[in-house]
Tab-separated table of N, CA and C in Angstrom:
chain	number	residue	atom	x	y	z
A	1	MET	N	132.148	41.127	-79.159
A	1	MET	CA	131.252	42.175	-78.294
A	1	MET	C	130.022	41.790	-79.281
A	2	THR	N	128.795	41.393	-78.701
A	2	THR	CA	127.326	41.231	-78.969
A	2	THR	C	127.117	42.634	-80.023
A	3	SER	N	125.902	42.154	-80.582
A	3	SER	CA	124.987	43.372	-80.990
A	3	SER	C	124.588	44.097	-79.637
A	4	PHE	N	123.877	43.512	-78.700
A	4	PHE	CA	123.075	44.130	-77.256
A	4	PHE	C	124.274	44.854	-76.609
A	5	GLU	N	125.373	44.585	-77.035
A	5	GLU	CA	126.251	45.055	-76.205
A	5	GLU	C	126.830	46.272	-76.700
A	6	LEU	N	126.910	46.218	-77.977
A	6	LEU	CA	127.407	47.341	-78.937
A	6	LEU	C	126.312	48.429	-78.580
A	7	THR	N	124.937	47.942	-78.600
A	7	THR	CA	123.763	48.811	-78.869
A	7	THR	C	124.241	49.561	-76.994
A	8	LYS	N	123.799	48.917	-76.158
A	8	LYS	CA	124.360	49.362	-74.652
A	8	LYS	C	125.845	50.283	-74.831
A	9	ASP	N	126.649	50.709	-75.491
A	9	ASP	CA	127.225	50.992	-75.308
A	9	ASP	C	127.214	52.526	-76.326
A	10	ILE	N	126.392	52.700	-76.893
A	10	ILE	CA	125.992	53.249	-78.374
A	10	ILE	C	125.464	54.321	-77.233
A	11	VAL	N	124.140	53.846	-76.581
A	11	VAL	CA	123.523	54.494	-76.057
A	11	VAL	C	123.801	54.966	-74.769
A	12	LYS	N	124.788	54.113	-74.225
A	12	LYS	CA	125.456	55.321	-73.132
A	12	LYS	C	126.084	56.275	-73.430
A	13	VAL	N	126.988	56.817	-74.667
A	13	VAL	CA	127.442	57.172	-74.959
A	13	VAL	C	126.583	58.507	-75.667
A	14	LEU	N	125.667	58.524	-76.071
A	14	LEU	CA	124.332	59.488	-76.691
A	14	LEU	C	124.166	60.109	-75.105
A	15	ASP	N	123.548	58.946	-74.230
A	15	ASP	CA	123.277	59.697	-73.176
A	15	ASP	C	124.326	60.639	-72.346
A	16	ASN	N	125.450	60.353	-72.449
A	16	ASN	CA	126.331	61.296	-71.991
A	16	ASN	C	126.205	62.672	-72.570
A	17	LYS	N	126.425	62.294	-73.911
A	17	LYS	CA	126.824	63.753	-74.626
A	17	LYS	C	125.576	64.173	-74.802
A	18	LYS	N	124.085	64.156	-73.941
A	18	LYS	CA	122.950	64.739	-74.229
A	18	LYS	C	122.139	64.960	-75.384
A	19	ALA	N	122.318	63.811	-76.140
A	19	ALA	CA	120.777	63.403	-76.834
A	19	ALA	C	119.513	63.126	-76.278
A	20	GLU	N	118.727	63.873	-77.356
A	20	GLU	CA	117.583	63.648	-76.724
A	20	GLU	C	116.647	62.520	-77.467
A	21	ASP	N	115.595	62.155	-76.564
A	21	ASP	CA	115.007	61.127	-77.148
A	21	ASP	C	115.231	59.972	-77.417
A	22	ILE	N	116.104	59.073	-76.856
A	22	ILE	CA	116.685	58.184	-77.880
A	22	ILE	C	115.801	56.712	-77.450
A	23	GLN	N	115.733	56.318	-78.781
A	23	GLN	CA	115.379	54.780	-78.637
A	23	GLN	C	115.947	53.424	-79.425
A	24	VAL	N	115.652	52.403	-78.807
A	24	VAL	CA	115.980	51.391	-79.401
A	24	VAL	C	114.940	50.698	-79.708
A	25	ILE	N	115.051	50.196	-81.246
A	25	ILE	CA	114.391	49.367	-81.647
A	25	ILE	C	114.661	47.904	-82.195
A	26	LYS	N	114.343	46.812	-81.624
A	26	LYS	CA	115.026	45.435	-81.813
A	26	LYS	C	113.959	45.298	-83.372
A	27	VAL	N	114.794	44.999	-84.868
A	27	VAL	CA	114.145	44.821	-85.536
A	27	VAL	C	114.769	43.499	-86.400
A	28	ASN	N	115.448	43.118	-85.508
A	28	ASN	CA	116.032	41.467	-86.165
A	28	ASN	C	115.075	40.306	-86.553
A	29	ASP	N	113.474	40.578	-86.186
A	29	ASP	CA	112.884	39.546	-86.787
A	29	ASP	C	112.358	40.416	-87.981
A	30	LEU	N	111.869	41.542	-88.356
A	30	LEU	CA	111.712	42.359	-89.700
A	30	LEU	C	112.728	42.057	-90.682
A	31	THR	N	113.831	42.458	-90.565
A	31	THR	CA	115.005	42.691	-91.462
A	31	THR	C	115.771	41.741	-91.079
A	32	ILE	N	117.333	41.766	-92.278
A	32	ILE	CA	118.487	41.359	-91.994
A	32	ILE	C	119.558	42.312	-92.111
A	33	ILE	N	118.964	43.507	-92.075
A	33	ILE	CA	119.954	44.701	-92.278
A	33	ILE	C	120.894	44.669	-90.979
A	34	ALA	N	119.733	44.296	-89.995
A	34	ALA	CA	120.772	45.201	-88.499
A	34	ALA	C	119.846	44.285	-87.766
A	35	ASP	N	120.246	44.127	-86.807
A	35	ASP	CA	119.838	43.666	-84.930
A	35	ASP	C	119.190	44.731	-84.126
A	36	TYR	N	119.573	45.640	-84.488
A	36	TYR	CA	118.889	47.123	-83.465
A	36	TYR	C	118.927	48.277	-84.492
A	37	PHE	N	118.100	48.572	-84.247
A	37	PHE	CA	118.190	50.419	-84.638
A	37	PHE	C	118.346	51.355	-83.242
A	38	VAL	N	119.118	52.578	-83.473
A	38	VAL	CA	119.454	53.036	-82.767
A	38	VAL	C	118.890	54.441	-82.993
A	39	ILE	N	118.060	55.253	-82.176
A	39	ILE	CA	117.562	56.712	-82.521
A	39	ILE	C	117.696	57.553	-81.268
A	40	ALA	N	118.076	58.631	-81.785
A	40	ALA	CA	118.465	60.008	-81.353
A	40	ALA	C	117.917	60.751	-82.107
A	41	SER	N	118.094	62.423	-81.135
A	41	SER	CA	118.125	63.666	-81.869
A	41	SER	C	118.417	64.558	-81.005
A	42	THR	N	118.717	65.765	-81.340
A	42	THR	CA	119.051	67.120	-81.268
A	42	THR	C	118.814	68.662	-81.467
A	43	THR	N	118.228	69.722	-80.900
A	43	THR	CA	117.941	70.533	-81.835
A	43	THR	C	118.737	71.417	-82.319
A	44	SER	N	119.879	70.828	-82.653
A	44	SER	CA	121.064	71.618	-83.838
A	44	SER	C	121.851	70.672	-84.388
A	45	SER	N	122.469	71.411	-86.045
A	45	SER	CA	123.108	70.378	-86.583
A	45	SER	C	124.614	70.115	-85.952
A	46	THR	N	125.076	71.316	-85.031
A	46	THR	CA	126.325	70.780	-84.661
A	46	THR	C	126.560	70.105	-83.526
A	47	HIS	N	125.553	69.878	-82.581
A	47	HIS	CA	124.949	68.703	-81.745
A	47	HIS	C	124.847	67.735	-82.012
A	48	VAL	N	124.184	67.334	-83.876
A	48	VAL	CA	124.293	66.169	-84.298
A	48	VAL	C	125.493	65.754	-84.787
A	49	LYS	N	126.140	65.998	-85.317
A	49	LYS	CA	127.777	66.043	-85.374
A	49	LYS	C	128.768	65.673	-83.801
A	50	ALA	N	128.355	66.316	-82.910
A	50	ALA	CA	129.016	66.542	-81.620
A	50	ALA	C	129.038	65.093	-81.177
A	51	LEU	N	127.143	64.353	-81.414
A	51	LEU	CA	127.175	62.834	-81.161
A	51	LEU	C	127.919	61.833	-81.637
A	52	VAL	N	127.693	62.528	-83.088
A	52	VAL	CA	128.199	61.167	-83.726
A	52	VAL	C	129.580	60.788	-84.001
A	53	ASP	N	130.878	62.154	-83.753
A	53	ASP	CA	132.046	62.087	-83.208
A	53	ASP	C	132.476	61.620	-82.047
A	54	GLU	N	131.500	61.227	-81.109
A	54	GLU	CA	131.775	61.092	-79.740
A	54	GLU	C	131.393	59.541	-79.833
A	55	VAL	N	130.408	58.740	-80.701
A	55	VAL	CA	130.267	57.808	-80.913
A	55	VAL	C	131.483	56.858	-81.543
A	56	GLU	N	131.971	57.848	-82.323
A	56	GLU	CA	132.921	57.251	-83.671
A	56	GLU	C	133.918	56.864	-82.278
A	57	PHE	N	134.143	57.923	-81.491
A	57	PHE	CA	135.614	58.151	-80.807
A	57	PHE	C	135.471	57.173	-79.914
A	58	GLN	N	134.390	56.619	-78.905
A	58	GLN	CA	134.744	56.240	-77.975
A	58	GLN	C	134.351	54.576	-78.581
A	59	LEU	N	134.082	53.917	-79.684
A	59	LEU	CA	134.026	52.702	-79.742
A	59	LEU	C	135.194	52.648	-80.492
A	60	LYS	N	135.835	53.683	-81.265
A	60	LYS	CA	136.965	52.954	-81.656
A	60	LYS	C	137.867	53.139	-81.168
A	61	GLU	N	137.868	53.430	-79.631
A	61	GLU	CA	138.637	53.222	-78.750
A	61	GLU	C	138.489	51.680	-78.119
A	62	LYS	N	137.255	50.880	-78.497
A	62	LYS	CA	137.400	49.813	-78.260
A	62	LYS	C	137.548	48.825	-79.797
A	63	GLY	N	137.681	48.744	-80.428
A	63	GLY	CA	138.153	48.449	-81.705
A	63	GLY	C	137.292	48.565	-82.251
A	64	VAL	N	135.760	48.868	-82.591
A	64	VAL	CA	134.754	49.081	-83.395
A	64	VAL	C	134.847	50.019	-84.459
A	65	GLU	N	134.682	50.406	-85.468
A	65	GLU	CA	134.750	51.286	-86.278
A	65	GLU	C	133.592	51.176	-87.136
A	66	PRO	N	133.150	52.158	-87.490
A	66	PRO	CA	131.566	52.296	-88.304
A	66	PRO	C	132.035	51.261	-89.813
A	67	ARG	N	130.976	50.466	-90.399
A	67	ARG	CA	130.793	50.009	-92.020
A	67	ARG	C	131.010	51.028	-92.747
A	68	LYS	N	129.937	52.341	-92.054
A	68	LYS	CA	129.544	53.277	-93.157
A	68	LYS	C	129.362	54.364	-92.543
A	69	LEU	N	129.195	55.716	-92.844
A	69	LEU	CA	128.777	56.720	-92.549
A	69	LEU	C	128.440	57.280	-93.518
A	70	GLU	N	126.983	57.707	-93.606
A	70	GLU	CA	126.576	58.917	-94.420
A	70	GLU	C	125.702	60.546	-93.576
A	71	GLY	N	125.647	60.934	-94.527
A	71	GLY	CA	124.916	62.726	-93.952
A	71	GLY	C	125.473	63.321	-92.989
A	72	TYR	N	127.227	63.136	-92.684
A	72	TYR	CA	127.700	63.762	-92.131
A	72	TYR	C	128.049	65.213	-92.569
A	73	GLN	N	127.948	65.481	-94.040
A	73	GLN	CA	128.217	66.835	-94.264
A	73	GLN	C	127.066	67.879	-94.050
A	74	TYR	N	126.051	67.012	-94.273
A	74	TYR	CA	124.527	67.900	-94.230
A	74	TYR	C	124.143	68.187	-92.274
A	75	ALA	N	124.131	67.368	-91.702
A	75	ALA	CA	123.979	66.939	-90.095
A	75	ALA	C	122.968	67.346	-89.669
A	76	ASN	N	121.554	67.110	-90.842
A	76	ASN	CA	120.265	66.542	-90.238
A	76	ASN	C	119.708	65.375	-90.016
A	77	TRP	N	120.578	64.650	-90.574
A	77	TRP	CA	120.595	62.988	-90.092
A	77	TRP	C	121.655	62.217	-90.279
A	78	ILE	N	122.162	62.036	-89.515
A	78	ILE	CA	123.320	61.102	-89.554
A	78	ILE	C	123.513	59.910	-89.628
A	79	ILE	N	123.662	58.966	-90.349
A	79	ILE	CA	123.492	57.184	-90.136
A	79	ILE	C	124.743	56.492	-90.150
A	80	MET	N	124.814	55.687	-88.565
A	80	MET	CA	126.171	55.247	-88.540
A	80	MET	C	126.022	53.813	-88.945
A	81	ASP	N	126.131	53.000	-89.256
A	81	ASP	CA	126.523	51.692	-89.867
A	81	ASP	C	127.737	50.426	-89.649
A	82	TYR	N	126.698	50.252	-88.548
A	82	TYR	CA	127.961	48.814	-87.066
A	82	TYR	C	127.776	47.869	-87.373
A	83	GLY	N	126.937	47.465	-88.729
A	83	GLY	CA	127.052	46.050	-89.367
A	83	GLY	C	125.435	45.710	-88.326
A	84	ASP	N	125.894	44.988	-87.070
A	84	ASP	CA	124.204	44.688	-86.439
A	84	ASP	C	123.629	45.893	-85.833
A	85	VAL	N	124.028	47.445	-86.064
A	85	VAL	CA	124.001	48.070	-85.052
A	85	VAL	C	123.796	49.292	-85.995
A	86	ILE	N	122.800	50.115	-86.398
A	86	ILE	CA	122.830	51.320	-86.593
A	86	ILE	C	122.206	52.033	-86.314
A	87	VAL	N	123.080	53.532	-86.181
A	87	VAL	CA	122.269	54.417	-85.231
A	87	VAL	C	121.667	55.436	-86.252
A	88	HIS	N	120.587	55.920	-86.034
A	88	HIS	CA	120.124	57.062	-86.875
A	88	HIS	C	120.634	59.012	-86.034
A	89	VAL	N	121.336	59.866	-86.083
A	89	VAL	CA	121.339	60.605	-85.421
A	89	VAL	C	120.776	61.332	-85.943
A	90	PHE	N	119.716	62.485	-85.436
A	90	PHE	CA	118.597	63.347	-86.391
A	90	PHE	C	118.459	64.955	-85.982
A	91	HIS	N	118.313	65.780	-86.548
A	91	HIS	CA	118.097	67.322	-86.260
A	91	HIS	C	116.325	66.890	-85.779
A	92	GLU	N	116.229	67.405	-85.121
A	92	GLU	CA	114.740	67.089	-84.573
A	92	GLU	C	113.680	67.601	-85.624
A	93	GLU	N	113.704	68.501	-86.791
A	93	GLU	CA	112.831	68.444	-86.992
A	93	GLU	C	112.918	67.054	-88.402
A	94	THR	N	113.753	66.636	-88.755
A	94	THR	CA	114.034	66.146	-89.629
A	94	THR	C	113.373	64.832	-88.829
A	95	ARG	N	114.025	64.412	-87.867
A	95	ARG	CA	113.123	63.074	-87.294
A	95	ARG	C	111.665	63.323	-87.210
A	96	LYS	N	111.373	64.318	-86.982
A	96	LYS	CA	109.467	64.468	-87.164
A	96	LYS	C	109.342	64.115	-88.171
A	97	PHE	N	109.695	64.307	-89.241
A	97	PHE	CA	109.285	64.103	-90.805
A	97	PHE	C	109.457	62.819	-90.936
A	98	TYR	N	110.723	62.039	-90.787
A	98	TYR	CA	110.643	61.112	-91.247
A	98	TYR	C	110.150	59.784	-90.098
A	99	THR	N	110.146	59.907	-89.687
A	99	THR	CA	109.147	59.463	-87.707
A	99	THR	C	109.538	57.510	-88.149
A	100	LEU	N	110.885	56.996	-88.368
A	100	LEU	CA	111.611	56.064	-88.212
A	100	LEU	C	110.834	55.183	-87.532
A	101	GLU	N	110.226	55.321	-86.070
A	101	GLU	CA	109.544	54.939	-85.024
A	101	GLU	C	108.385	54.207	-85.427
A	102	ARG	N	107.647	55.001	-86.396
A	102	ARG	CA	106.450	54.616	-86.385
A	102	ARG	C	106.718	53.464	-87.970
A	103	LEU	N	107.764	53.884	-88.988
A	103	LEU	CA	108.119	52.663	-89.857
A	103	LEU	C	108.061	51.280	-88.897
A	104	TRP	N	108.806	51.768	-88.542
A	104	TRP	CA	109.349	50.254	-87.724
A	104	TRP	C	108.787	49.808	-86.412
A	105	SER	N	107.503	50.222	-86.493
A	105	SER	CA	106.724	49.969	-85.173
A	105	SER	C	106.475	48.987	-84.752
A	106	ASP	N	106.730	47.797	-85.814
A	106	ASP	CA	106.324	46.202	-85.530
A	106	ASP	C	107.472	45.843	-85.015
A	107	GLY	N	108.954	46.463	-85.108
A	107	GLY	CA	109.812	46.233	-83.886
A	107	GLY	C	109.571	46.119	-82.703
A	108	GLU	N	110.463	45.339	-82.261
A	108	GLU	CA	110.553	45.551	-80.178
A	108	GLU	C	111.220	46.795	-79.619
A	109	THR	N	110.429	47.603	-79.513
A	109	THR	CA	110.893	48.900	-78.523
A	109	THR	C	112.036	48.178	-77.006
A	110	ILE	N	112.804	48.502	-76.886
A	110	ILE	CA	113.909	48.385	-76.235
A	110	ILE	C	113.779	49.016	-74.758
A	111	ASP	N	113.457	48.703	-73.532
A	111	ASP	CA	113.798	49.498	-72.302
A	111	ASP	C	114.867	50.383	-71.922
A	112	MET	N	114.628	51.988	-72.060
A	112	MET	CA	115.823	52.033	-71.485
A	112	MET	C	116.817	52.558	-70.239
A	113	LYS	N	116.144	51.657	-69.244
A	113	LYS	CA	116.783	51.442	-68.005
A	113	LYS	C	117.410	49.645	-68.414
A	114	GLU	N	117.135	49.086	-69.180
A	114	GLU	CA	117.432	48.118	-69.559
A	114	GLU	C	119.362	48.462	-69.910
A	115	LEU	N	119.387	49.460	-71.031
A	115	LEU	CA	120.438	49.651	-71.803
A	115	LEU	C	121.355	50.413	-70.784
A	116	LEU	N	120.706	51.151	-69.854
A	116	LEU	CA	121.599	52.420	-68.897
A	116	LEU	C	121.921	52.163	-67.797
A	117	ASP	N	121.512	50.832	-67.469
A	117	ASP	CA	121.642	49.956	-65.891
A	117	ASP	C	123.454	50.408	-65.970
């Protein structure tokens, strides 16, 4: 599975579980840590965990497991490391505070229509 295909799968799961303001930034020209950042948020820590649980479950069904998962205990910002794709699921207020989109604004924002076809 390519990093773009993995990104599409992740975005579809997040969209189906009602994640808010899903954004994908292509960062492979800016850093060696990943090809894509997937960023999503919601208004409750319970929903943050539910989103992460569903992404993990759906990808595990396809034989893909995260290398690392951080922040689950607090559920304000959970990071899922899938190697070439890093997933950031935020509580809405935490996302506003850290503004990852601004920090990685030199990356290419991917059109959601391209990911949800």
